[in-house]
Coordinates of C-alpha atoms in Angstrom, one line a residue:
X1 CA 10.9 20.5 4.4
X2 CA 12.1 18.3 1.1
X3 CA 8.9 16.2 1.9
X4 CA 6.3 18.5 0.6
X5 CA 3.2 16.7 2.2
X6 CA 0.8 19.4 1.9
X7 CA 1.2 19.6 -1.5
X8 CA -1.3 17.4 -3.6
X9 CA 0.1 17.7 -6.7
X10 CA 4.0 16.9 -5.3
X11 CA 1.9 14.0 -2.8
X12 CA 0.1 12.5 -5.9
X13 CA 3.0 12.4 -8.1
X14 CA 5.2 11.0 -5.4
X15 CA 2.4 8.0 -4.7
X16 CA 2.2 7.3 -8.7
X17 CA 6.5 6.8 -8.7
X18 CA 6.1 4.7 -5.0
X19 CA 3.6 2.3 -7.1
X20 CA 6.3 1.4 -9.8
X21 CA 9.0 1.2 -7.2
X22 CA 7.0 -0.9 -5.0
X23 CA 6.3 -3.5 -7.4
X24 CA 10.7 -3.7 -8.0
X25 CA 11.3 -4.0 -4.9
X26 CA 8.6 -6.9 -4.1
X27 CA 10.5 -8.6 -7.7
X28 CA 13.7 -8.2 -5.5
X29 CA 12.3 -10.3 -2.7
X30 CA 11.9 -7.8 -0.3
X31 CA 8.5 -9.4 1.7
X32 CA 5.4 -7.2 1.9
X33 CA 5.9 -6.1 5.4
X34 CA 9.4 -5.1 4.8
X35 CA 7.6 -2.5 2.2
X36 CA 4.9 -1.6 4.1
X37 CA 7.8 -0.1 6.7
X38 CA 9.3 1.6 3.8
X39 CA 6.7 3.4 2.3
X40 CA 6.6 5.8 5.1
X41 CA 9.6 7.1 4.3
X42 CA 9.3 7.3 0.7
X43 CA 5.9 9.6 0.5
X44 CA 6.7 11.7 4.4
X45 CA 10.2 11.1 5.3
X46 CA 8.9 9.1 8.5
X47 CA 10.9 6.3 9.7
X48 CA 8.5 4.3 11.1
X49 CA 10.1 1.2 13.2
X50 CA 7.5 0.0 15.1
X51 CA 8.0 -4.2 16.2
X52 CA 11.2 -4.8 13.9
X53 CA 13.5 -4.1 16.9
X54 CA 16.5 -5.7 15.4
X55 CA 17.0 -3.5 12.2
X56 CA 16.6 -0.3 11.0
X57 CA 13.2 -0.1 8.7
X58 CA 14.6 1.6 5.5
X59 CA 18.3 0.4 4.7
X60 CA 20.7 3.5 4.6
X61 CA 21.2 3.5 0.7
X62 CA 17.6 3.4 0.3
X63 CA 16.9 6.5 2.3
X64 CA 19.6 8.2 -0.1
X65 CA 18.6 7.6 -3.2
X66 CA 15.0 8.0 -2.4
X67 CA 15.4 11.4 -0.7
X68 CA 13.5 13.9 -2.5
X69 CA 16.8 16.2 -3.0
X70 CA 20.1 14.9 -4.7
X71 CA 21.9 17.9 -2.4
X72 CA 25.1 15.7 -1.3
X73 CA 25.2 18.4 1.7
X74 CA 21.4 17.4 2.4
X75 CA 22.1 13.5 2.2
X76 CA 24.6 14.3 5.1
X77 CA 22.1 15.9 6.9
X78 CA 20.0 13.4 6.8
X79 CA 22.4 10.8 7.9
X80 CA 22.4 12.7 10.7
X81 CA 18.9 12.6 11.5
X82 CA 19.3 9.0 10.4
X83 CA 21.9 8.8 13.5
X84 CA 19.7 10.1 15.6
X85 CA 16.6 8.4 15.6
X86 CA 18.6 5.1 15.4
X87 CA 17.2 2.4 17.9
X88 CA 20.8 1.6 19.0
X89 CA 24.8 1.4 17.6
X90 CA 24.4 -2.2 16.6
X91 CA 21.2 -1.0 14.1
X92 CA 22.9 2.1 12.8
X93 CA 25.7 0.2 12.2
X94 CA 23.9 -2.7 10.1
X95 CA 21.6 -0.5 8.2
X96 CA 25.2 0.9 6.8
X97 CA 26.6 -2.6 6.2
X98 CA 23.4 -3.7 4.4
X99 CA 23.7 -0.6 2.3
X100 CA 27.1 -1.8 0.6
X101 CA 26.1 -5.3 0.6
X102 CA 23.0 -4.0 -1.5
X103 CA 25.9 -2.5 -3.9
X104 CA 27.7 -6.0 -4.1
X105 CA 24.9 -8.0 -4.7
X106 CA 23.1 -5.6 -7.0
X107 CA 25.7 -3.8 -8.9
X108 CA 25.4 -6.3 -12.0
X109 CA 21.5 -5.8 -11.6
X110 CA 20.1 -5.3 -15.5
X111 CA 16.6 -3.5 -15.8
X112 CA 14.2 -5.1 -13.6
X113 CA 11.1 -7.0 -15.0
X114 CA 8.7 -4.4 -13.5
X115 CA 10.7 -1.5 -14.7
X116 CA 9.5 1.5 -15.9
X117 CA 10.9 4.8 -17.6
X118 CA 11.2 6.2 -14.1
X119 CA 12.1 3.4 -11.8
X120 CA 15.3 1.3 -14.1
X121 CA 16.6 0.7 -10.4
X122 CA 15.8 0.3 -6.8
X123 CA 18.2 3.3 -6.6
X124 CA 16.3 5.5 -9.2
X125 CA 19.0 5.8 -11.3
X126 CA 21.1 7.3 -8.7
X127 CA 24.3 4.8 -8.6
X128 CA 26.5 8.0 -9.4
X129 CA 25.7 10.4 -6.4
X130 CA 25.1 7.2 -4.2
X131 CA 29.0 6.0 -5.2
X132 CA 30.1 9.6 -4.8
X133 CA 28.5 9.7 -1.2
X134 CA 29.2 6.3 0.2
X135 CA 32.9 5.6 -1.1
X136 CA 34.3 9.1 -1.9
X137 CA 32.9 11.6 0.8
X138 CA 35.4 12.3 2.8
X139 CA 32.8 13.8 5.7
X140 CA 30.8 10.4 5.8
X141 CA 34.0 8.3 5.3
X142 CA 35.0 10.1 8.6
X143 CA 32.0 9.2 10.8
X144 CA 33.0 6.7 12.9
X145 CA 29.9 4.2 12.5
X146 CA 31.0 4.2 8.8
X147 CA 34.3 3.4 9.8
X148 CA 33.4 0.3 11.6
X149 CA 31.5 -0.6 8.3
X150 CA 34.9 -0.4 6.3
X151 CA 35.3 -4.3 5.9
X152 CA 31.9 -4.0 4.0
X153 CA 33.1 -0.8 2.0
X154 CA 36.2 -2.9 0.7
X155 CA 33.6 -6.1 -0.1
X156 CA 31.6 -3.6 -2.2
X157 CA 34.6 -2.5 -4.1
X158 CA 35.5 -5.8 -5.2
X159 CA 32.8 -6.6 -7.6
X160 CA 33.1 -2.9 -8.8
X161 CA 36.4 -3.6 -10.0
X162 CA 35.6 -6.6 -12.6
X163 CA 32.1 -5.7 -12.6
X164 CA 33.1 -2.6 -14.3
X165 CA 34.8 -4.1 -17.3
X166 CA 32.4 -6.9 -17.3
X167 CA 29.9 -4.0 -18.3
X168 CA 32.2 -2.7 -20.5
X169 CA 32.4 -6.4 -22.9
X170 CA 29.1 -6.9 -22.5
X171 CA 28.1 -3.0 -23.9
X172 CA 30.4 -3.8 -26.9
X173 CA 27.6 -7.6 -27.0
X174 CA 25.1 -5.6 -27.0
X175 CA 25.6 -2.8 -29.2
X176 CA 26.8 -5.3 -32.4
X177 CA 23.5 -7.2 -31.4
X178 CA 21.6 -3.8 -31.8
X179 CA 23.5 -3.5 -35.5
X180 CA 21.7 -7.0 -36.1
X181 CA 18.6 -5.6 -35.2
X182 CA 17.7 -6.8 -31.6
X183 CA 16.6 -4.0 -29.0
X184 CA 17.7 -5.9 -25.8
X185 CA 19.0 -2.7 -23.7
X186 CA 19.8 -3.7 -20.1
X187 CA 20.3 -0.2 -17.5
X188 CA 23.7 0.2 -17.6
X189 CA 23.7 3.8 -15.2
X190 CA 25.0 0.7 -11.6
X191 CA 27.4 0.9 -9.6
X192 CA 30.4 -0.7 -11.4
X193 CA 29.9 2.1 -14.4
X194 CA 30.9 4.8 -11.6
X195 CA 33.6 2.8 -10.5
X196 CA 36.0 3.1 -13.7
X197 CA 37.1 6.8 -13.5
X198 CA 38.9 4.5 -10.1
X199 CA 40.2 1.7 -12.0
X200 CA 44.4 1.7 -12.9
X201 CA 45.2 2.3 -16.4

């Protein structure tokens, strides 16, 4: 139902924003056939798996932040469904991993080259709900494929904690650069941002 295909306006729209994301995640490496499995999911919410037997086709965090709703209750929902369409434990289980190994790697991430005002990150400018859902959620924390994830959890947390007051010196850079009159404005909305409210005094 949050995938309004029969719409055209909502489909047309929704094809424009998967154009500027595509090209992003291609600049990130991701291989063309690795898209081409997650476009499905993007425009109809179909996870299509087809002859890549040993993963999941759309990476947990992905199919989170590109959900059409930002309803933490819906997210769950569709973890669910996630769950249940799995092709086994061991795929469900590493299409959870990758999702906090995306956070590690790409938590520091400034604005991609291909960015545009409505795609600043592979997660669409969703780092806040995304860290709300997949370290502070107590009903997902609970599950217990995300509990055999929890060494990955912890590995994601430990660039959040440095990379948080890294982004914090390098703001302070970048604003007394802007006083000089440069406009270099990386996206500062990632992962290690959300993590301060966590950080001790």
């Amino acid at each position: 139902m949050y995938w309004k295909v029969e719409d055209k306006k909502w489909m047309k729209a929704r094809k424009v924003l998967w154009a500027e994301l595509k090209k992003c995640l291609l600049e990130h490496q991701y291989s063309k056939k690795e898209v081409k499995y997650m476009e499905p999911y993007f425009l109809k919410g179909i996870r299509k798996q087809e002859d890549i037997a040993w993963a999941e086709p759309v990476p947990l965090i992905y199919c989170l932040a590109w959900h059409p709703s930002d309803d933490i209750n819906v997210w769950f929902a569709e973890f669910q469904r996630i769950k249940s369409e799995a092709r086994c434990e061991e795929s469900m289980l590493g299409s959870i991993s990758t999702s906090y190994l995306l956070i590690k790697n790409r938590s520091r991430l400034l604005t991609p080259l291909n960015a545009t005002e409505n795609v600043k990150s592979l997660f669409l400018q969703r780092e806040q709900l995304l860290y709300q859902f997949l370290f502070l959620n107590q009903q997902f924390l609970d599950d217990a494929y995300v509990k055999q994830a929890e060494q990955w959890q912890l590995e994601a947390l430990r660039p959040l904690n440095s990379g948080a007051l890294f982004s914090i010196d390098k703001l302070a850079a970048i604003i007394k650069k802007d006083k000089d009159g440069e406009s270099f404005q990386p996206y500062f909305n990632a992962f290690s941002i959300q993590h301060l409210c966590n950080l001790s005094q």
